[in-house]
Tab-separated table of C-alpha atoms and ligand atoms in Angstrom:
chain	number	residue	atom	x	y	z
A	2	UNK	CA	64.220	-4.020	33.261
A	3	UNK	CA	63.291	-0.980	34.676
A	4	UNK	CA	60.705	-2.324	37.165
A	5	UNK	CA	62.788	-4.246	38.943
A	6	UNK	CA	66.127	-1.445	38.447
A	7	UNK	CA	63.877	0.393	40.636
A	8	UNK	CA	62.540	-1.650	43.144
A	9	UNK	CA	66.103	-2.317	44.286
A	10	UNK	CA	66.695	1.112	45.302
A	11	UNK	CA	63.542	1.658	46.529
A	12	UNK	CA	63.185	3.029	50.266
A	13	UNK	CA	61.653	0.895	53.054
A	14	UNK	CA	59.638	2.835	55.860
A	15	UNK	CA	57.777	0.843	58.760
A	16	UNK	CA	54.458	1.259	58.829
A	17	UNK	CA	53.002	-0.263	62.585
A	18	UNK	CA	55.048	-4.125	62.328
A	19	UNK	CA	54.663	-3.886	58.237
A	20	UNK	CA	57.797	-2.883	56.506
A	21	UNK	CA	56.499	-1.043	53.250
A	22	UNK	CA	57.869	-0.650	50.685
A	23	UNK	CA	57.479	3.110	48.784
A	24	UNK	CA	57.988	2.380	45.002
A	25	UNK	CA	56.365	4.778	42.090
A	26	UNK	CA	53.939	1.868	40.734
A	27	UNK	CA	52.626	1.098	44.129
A	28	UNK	CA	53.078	4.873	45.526
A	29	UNK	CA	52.915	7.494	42.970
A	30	UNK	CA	55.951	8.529	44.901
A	31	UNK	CA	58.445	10.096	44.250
A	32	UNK	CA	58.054	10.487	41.072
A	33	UNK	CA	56.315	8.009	38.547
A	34	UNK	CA	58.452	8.370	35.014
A	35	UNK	CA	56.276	7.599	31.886
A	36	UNK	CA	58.752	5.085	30.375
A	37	UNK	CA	58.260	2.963	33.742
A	38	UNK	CA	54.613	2.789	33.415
A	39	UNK	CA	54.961	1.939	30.094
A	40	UNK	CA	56.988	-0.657	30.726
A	41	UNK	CA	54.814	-1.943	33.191
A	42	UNK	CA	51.776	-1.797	31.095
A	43	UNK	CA	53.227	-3.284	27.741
A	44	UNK	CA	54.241	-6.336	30.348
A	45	UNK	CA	50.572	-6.911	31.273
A	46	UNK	CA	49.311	-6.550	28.169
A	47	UNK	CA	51.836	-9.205	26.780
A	48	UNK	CA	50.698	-11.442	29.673
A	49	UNK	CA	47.233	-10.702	30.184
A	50	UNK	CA	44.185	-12.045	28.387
A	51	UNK	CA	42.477	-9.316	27.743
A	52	UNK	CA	40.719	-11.039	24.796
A	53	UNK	CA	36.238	-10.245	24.883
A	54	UNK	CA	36.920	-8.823	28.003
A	55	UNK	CA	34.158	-5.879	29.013
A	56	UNK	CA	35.265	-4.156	31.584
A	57	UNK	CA	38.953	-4.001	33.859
A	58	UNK	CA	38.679	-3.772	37.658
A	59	UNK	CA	41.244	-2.217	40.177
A	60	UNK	CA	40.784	-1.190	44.098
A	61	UNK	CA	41.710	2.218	45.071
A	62	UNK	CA	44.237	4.155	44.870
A	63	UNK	CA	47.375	3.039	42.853
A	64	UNK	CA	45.373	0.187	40.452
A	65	UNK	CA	44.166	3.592	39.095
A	66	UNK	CA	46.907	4.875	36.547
A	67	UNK	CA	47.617	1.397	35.460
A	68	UNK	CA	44.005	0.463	34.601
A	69	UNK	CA	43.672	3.732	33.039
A	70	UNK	CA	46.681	3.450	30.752
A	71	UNK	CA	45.507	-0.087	29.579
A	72	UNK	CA	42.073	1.296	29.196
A	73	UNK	CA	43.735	3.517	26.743
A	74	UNK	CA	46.041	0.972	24.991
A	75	UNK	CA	43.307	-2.121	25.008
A	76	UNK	CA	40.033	0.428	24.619
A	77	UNK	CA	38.747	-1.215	27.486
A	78	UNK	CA	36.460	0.461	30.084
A	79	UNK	CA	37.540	0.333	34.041
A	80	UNK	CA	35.728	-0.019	37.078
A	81	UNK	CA	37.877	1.568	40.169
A	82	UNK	CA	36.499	-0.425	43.451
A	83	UNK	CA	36.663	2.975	45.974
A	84	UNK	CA	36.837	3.094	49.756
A	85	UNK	CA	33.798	5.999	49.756
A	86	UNK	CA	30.570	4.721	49.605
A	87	UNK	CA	28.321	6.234	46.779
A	88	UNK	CA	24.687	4.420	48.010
A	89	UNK	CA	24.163	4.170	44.306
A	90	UNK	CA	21.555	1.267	43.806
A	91	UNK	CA	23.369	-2.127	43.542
A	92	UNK	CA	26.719	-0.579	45.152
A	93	UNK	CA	28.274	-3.790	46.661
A	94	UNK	CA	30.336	-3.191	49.895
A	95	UNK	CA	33.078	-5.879	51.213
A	96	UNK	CA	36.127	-5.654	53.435
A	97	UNK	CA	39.302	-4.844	52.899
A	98	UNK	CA	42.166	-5.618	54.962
A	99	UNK	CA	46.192	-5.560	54.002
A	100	UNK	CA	49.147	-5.608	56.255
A	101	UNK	CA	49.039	-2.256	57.505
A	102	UNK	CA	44.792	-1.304	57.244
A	103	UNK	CA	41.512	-1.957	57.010
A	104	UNK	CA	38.019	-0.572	56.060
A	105	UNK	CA	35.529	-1.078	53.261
A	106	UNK	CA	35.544	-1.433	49.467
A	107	UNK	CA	32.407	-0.476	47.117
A	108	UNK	CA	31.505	-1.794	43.986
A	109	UNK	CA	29.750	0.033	41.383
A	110	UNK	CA	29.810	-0.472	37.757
A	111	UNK	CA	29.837	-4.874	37.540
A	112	UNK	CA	26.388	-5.848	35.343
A	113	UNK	CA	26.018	-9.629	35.433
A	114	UNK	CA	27.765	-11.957	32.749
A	115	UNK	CA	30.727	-8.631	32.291
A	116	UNK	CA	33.510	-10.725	32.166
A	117	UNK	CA	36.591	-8.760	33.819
A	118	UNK	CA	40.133	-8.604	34.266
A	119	UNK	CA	41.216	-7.767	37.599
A	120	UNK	CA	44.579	-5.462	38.145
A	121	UNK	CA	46.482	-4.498	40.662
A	122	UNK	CA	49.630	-2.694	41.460
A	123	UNK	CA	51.034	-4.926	44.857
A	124	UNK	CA	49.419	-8.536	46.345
A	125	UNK	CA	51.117	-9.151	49.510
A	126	UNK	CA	48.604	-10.834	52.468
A	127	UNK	CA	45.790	-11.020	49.685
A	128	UNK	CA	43.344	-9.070	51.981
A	129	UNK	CA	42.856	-6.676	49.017
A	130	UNK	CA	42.530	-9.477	46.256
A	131	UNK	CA	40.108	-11.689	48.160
A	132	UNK	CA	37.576	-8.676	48.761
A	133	UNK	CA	38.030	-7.685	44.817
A	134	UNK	CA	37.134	-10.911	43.885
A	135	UNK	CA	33.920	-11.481	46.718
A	136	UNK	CA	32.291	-8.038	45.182
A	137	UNK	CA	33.028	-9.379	41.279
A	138	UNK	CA	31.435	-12.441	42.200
A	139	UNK	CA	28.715	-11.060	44.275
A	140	UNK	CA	27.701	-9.118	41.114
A	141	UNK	CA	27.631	-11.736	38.999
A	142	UNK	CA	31.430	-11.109	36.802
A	143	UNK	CA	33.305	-13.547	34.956
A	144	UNK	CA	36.719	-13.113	35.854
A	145	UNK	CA	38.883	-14.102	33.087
A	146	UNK	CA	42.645	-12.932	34.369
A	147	UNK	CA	44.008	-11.400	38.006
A	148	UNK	CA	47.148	-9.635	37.055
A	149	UNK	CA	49.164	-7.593	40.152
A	150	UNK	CA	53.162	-6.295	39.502
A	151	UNK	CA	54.537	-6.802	42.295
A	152	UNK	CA	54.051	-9.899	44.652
A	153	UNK	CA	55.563	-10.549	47.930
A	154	UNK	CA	54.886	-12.627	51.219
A	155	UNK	CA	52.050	-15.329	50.791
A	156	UNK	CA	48.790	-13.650	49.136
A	157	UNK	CA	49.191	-15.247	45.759
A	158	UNK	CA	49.077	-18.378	46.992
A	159	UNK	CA	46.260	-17.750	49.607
A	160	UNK	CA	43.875	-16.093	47.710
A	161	UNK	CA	44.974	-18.870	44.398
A	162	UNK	CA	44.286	-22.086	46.764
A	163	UNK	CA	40.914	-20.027	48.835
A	164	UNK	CA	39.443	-18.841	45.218
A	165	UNK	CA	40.700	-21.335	42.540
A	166	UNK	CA	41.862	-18.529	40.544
A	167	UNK	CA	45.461	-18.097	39.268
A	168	UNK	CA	47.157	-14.795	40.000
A	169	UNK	CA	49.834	-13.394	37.386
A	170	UNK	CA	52.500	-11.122	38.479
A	171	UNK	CA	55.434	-9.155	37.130
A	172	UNK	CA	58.098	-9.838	39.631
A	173	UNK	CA	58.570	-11.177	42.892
A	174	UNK	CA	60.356	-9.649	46.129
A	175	UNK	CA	60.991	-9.578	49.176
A	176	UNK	CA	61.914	-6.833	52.145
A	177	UNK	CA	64.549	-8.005	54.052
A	178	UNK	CA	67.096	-5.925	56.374
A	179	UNK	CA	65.414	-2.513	55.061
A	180	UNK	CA	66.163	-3.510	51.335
A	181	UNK	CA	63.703	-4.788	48.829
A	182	UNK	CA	65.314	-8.309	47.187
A	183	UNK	CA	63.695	-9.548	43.375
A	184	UNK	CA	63.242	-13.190	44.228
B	206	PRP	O1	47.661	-7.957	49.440
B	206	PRP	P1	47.360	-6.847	50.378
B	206	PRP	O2	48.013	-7.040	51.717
B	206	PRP	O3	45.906	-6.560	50.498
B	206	PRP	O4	48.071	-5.527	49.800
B	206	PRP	C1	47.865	-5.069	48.493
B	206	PRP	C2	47.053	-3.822	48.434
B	206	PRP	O5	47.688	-2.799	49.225
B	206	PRP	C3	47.690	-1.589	48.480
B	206	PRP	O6	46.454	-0.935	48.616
B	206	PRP	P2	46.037	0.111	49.746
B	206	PRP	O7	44.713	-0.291	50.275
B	206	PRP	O8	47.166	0.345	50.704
B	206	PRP	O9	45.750	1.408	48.911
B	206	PRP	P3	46.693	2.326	48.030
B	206	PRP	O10	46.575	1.756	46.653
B	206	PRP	O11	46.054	3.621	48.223
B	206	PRP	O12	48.130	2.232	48.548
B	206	PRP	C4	47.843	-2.070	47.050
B	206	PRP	O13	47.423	-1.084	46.136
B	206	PRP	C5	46.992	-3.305	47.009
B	206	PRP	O14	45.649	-3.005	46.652
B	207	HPA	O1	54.982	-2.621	51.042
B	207	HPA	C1	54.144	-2.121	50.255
B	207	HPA	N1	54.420	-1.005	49.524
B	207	HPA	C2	53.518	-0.447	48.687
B	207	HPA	N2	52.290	-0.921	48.511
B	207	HPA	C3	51.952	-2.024	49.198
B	207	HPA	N3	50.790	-2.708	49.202
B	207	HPA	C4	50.939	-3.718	50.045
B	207	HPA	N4	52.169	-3.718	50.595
B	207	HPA	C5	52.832	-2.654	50.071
């Protein structure tokens, strides 16, 4: 499949101890190819539940053009958790930290009882995933599915065994000797 065609050849660039991967799904860069995200998405769709579900829910930046192509597909509405604060009233605030950053995430958009899906294009330390779910439960959100693409290190397993939810992914790797493996 193309996904993982791709994440092969992918380059590797260090960013502080954090060897990152740069991959079009998680990147935009170089070049994201339609047939790619479509791949992508149909493979959610097929394992997502995405049944009575009122609103999807992704974190800034590169959740955005997957949620938005299933919002289009599944006629579902998104919510896109952003790093600017908008002091709307309600706007919940939580941290956010990954391998390589951290600073805030705000969430607007959750009314209590919306029962959401949660996407996201890389879990990899979970930082990300466990403030996505503290806001979504803060507001009152029933999450029904957590679907990322890509997995790697030990964040599925973290945030599964912290939060009791269970986190679906695509496929698997792992960066080792400045080459991305599918485990
Ligand atoms: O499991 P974690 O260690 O938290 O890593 C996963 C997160 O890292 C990336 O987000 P980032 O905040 O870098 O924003 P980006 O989407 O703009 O790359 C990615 O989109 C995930 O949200
Ligand atoms: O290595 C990575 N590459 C792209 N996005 C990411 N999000 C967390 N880790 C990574």
């Amino acid at each position: 499949m193309l996904l993982e065609e791709t994440l092969k050849s992918c380059p590797i660039v260090k960013r502080g101890e954090y060897h990152y991967f740069i991959h079009p799904i998680s990147d935009g860069v170089p070049v994201v190819e339609p047939k790619l995200l479509r791949e992508v998405v149909m493979r959610i769709i097929k394992i997502g539940n995405f049944e009575d579900v009122d609103k999807i829910v992704t974190a800034e930046a590169m959740g955005i053009p997957l949620v938005t192509t299933l919002s289009l597909y599944t006629d579902i509405p998104y919510v896109i958790m952003r790093k600017r604060e908008y002091k709307l009233p309600g706007e919940i605030p939580v941290f956010q930290t990954t391998g390589y950053s951290k600073g805030q995430l705000y969430l607007n958009g959750i009314e209590k009882g919306d029962k959401v899906v949660i996407i996201d294009d890389v879990i990899s330390t979970g930082g990300t995933m466990i403030a996505v779910i503290e806001a979504l439960k803060r507001a009152g959100a029933e999450i029904k599915d957590i679907i990322c693409v890509i997995e790697r290190g030990e964040g599925k397993k973290i945030v599964e065994e912290k939060t009791g939810y269970k986190i679906k992914t695509l496929v698997k790797i792992d960066v080792v000797d400045g080459k991305v493996v599918i485990l």
